[in-house]
PDB file of C-alpha atoms in Angstrom:
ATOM      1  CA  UNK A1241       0.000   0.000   0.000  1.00  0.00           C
ATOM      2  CA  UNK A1242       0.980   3.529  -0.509  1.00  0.00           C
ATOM      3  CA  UNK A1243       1.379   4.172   3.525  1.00  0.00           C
ATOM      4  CA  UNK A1244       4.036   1.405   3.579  1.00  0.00           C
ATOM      5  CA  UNK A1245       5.776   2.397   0.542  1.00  0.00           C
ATOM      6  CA  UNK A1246       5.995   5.698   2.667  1.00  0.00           C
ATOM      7  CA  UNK A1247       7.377   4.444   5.360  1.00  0.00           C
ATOM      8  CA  UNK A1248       9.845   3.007   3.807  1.00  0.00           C
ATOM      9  CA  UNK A1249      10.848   6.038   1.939  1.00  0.00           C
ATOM     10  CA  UNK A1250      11.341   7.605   5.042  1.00  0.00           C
ATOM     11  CA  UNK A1251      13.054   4.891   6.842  1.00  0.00           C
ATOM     12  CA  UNK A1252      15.385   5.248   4.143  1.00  0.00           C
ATOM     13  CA  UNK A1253      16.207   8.972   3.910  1.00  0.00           C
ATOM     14  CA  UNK A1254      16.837   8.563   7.412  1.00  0.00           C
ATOM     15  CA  UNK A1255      19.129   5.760   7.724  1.00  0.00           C
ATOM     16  CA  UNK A1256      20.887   5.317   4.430  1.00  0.00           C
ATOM     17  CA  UNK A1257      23.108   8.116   5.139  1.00  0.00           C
ATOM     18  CA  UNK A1258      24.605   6.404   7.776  1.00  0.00           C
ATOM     19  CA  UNK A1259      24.997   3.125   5.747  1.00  0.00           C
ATOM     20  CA  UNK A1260      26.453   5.202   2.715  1.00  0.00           C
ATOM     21  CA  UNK A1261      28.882   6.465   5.302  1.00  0.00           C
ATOM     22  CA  UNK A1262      29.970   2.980   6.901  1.00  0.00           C
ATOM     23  CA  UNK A1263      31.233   1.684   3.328  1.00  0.00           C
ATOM     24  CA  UNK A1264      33.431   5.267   3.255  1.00  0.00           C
ATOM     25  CA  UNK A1265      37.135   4.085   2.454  1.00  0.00           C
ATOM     26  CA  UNK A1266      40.223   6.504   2.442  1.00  0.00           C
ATOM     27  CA  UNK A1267      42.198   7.132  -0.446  1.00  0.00           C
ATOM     28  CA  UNK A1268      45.073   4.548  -2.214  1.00  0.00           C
ATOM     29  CA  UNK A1269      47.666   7.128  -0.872  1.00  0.00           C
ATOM     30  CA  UNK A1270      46.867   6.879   2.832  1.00  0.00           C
ATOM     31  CA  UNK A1271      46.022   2.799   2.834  1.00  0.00           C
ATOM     32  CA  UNK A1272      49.283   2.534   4.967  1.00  0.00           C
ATOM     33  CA  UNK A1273      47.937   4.688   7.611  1.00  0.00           C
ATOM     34  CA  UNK A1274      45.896   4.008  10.626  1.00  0.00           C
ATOM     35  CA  UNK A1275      42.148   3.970  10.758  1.00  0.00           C
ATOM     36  CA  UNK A1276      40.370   6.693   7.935  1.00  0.00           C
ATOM     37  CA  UNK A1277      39.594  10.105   9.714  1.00  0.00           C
ATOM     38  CA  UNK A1278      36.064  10.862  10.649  1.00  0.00           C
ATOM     39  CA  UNK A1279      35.900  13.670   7.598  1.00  0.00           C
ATOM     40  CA  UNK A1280      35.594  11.160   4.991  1.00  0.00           C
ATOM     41  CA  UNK A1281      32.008   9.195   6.537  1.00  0.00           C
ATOM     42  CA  UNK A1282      31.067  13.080   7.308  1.00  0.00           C
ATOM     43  CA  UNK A1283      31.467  14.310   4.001  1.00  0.00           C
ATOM     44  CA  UNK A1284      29.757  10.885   2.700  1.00  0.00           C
ATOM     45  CA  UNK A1285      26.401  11.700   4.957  1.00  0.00           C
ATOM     46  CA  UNK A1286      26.603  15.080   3.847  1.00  0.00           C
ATOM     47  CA  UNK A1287      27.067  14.434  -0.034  1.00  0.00           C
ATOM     48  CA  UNK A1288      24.463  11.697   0.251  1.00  0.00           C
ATOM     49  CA  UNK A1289      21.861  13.793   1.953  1.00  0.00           C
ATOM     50  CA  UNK A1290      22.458  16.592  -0.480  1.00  0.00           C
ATOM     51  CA  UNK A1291      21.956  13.808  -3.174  1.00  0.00           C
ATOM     52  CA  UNK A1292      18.640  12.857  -1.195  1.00  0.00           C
ATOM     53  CA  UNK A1293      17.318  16.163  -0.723  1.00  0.00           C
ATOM     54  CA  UNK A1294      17.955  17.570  -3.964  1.00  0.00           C
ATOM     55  CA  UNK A1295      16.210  14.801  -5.727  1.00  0.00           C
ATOM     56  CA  UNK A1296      13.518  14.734  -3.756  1.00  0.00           C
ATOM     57  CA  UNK A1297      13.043  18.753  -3.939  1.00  0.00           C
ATOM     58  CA  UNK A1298      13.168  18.664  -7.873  1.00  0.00           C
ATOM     59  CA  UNK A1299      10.552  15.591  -7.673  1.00  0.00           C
ATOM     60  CA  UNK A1300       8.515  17.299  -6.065  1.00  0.00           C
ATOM     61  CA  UNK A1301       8.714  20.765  -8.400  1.00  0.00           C
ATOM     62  CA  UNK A1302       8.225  19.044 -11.265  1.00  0.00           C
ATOM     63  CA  UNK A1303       5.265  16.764 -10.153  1.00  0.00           C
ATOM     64  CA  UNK A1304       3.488  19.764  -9.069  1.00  0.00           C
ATOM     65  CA  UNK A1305       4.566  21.799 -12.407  1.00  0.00           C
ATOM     66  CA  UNK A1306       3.427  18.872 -14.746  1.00  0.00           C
ATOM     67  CA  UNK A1307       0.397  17.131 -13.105  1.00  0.00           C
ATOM     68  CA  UNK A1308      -0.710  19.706 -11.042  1.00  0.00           C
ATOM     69  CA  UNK A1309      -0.181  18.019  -7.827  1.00  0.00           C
ATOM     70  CA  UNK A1310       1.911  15.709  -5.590  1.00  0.00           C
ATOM     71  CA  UNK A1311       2.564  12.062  -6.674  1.00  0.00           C
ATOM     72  CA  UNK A1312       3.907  10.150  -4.085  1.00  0.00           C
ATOM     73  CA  UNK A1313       5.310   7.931  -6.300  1.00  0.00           C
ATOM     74  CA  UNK A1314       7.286  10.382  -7.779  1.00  0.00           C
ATOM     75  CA  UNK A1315       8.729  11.270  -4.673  1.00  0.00           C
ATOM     76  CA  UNK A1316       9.286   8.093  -3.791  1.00  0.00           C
ATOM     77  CA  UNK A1317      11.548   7.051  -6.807  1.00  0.00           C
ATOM     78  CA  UNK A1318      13.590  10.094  -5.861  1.00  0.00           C
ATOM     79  CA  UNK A1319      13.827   9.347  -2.698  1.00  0.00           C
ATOM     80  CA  UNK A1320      15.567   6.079  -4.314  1.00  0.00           C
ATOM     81  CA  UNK A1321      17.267   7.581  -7.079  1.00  0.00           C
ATOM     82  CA  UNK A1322      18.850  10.247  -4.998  1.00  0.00           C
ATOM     83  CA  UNK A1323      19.940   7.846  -2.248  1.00  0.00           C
ATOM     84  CA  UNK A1324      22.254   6.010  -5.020  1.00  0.00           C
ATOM     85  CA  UNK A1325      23.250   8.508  -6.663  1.00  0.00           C
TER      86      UNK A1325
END
């Protein structure tokens, strides 16, 4: 149903951020060195919710531009779309 599709959109705009951020590796020049430093996970959440929000923002402009009103499908292939990106 459309309220579980929802929910799941949400679930993941919240939490894939994080997930993007746990597969965040460091570059080939600094493989020698200890653990990666935080910056690299931070600027992964951040580029990712950018990703998410901007994808979401222009879904949601251009369903209401074209049809008139709000599809939450639309917005919920964003959602998707912007999260891989």
């Amino acid at each position: 149903s459309d309220v579980t599709a929802m929910l799941g959109t949400i679930l993941l705009f919240l939490f894939w951020p994080s997930f993007n951020a746990a597969l965040a590796s460091r570059p080939v020049s600094e493989l020698a060195g200890p653990d990666p430093p935080p910056q690299y996970q931070f600027y992964c959440v951040v580029n990712t919710i950018i990703s998410l929000m901007g994808a979401c923002l222009s879904a949601f402009a251009t369903s209401a531009a074209i049809g008139n009103k709000l599809s939450m499908v639309h917005i919920q292939n964003a959602t998707l779309a912007g999260g891989v990106a």
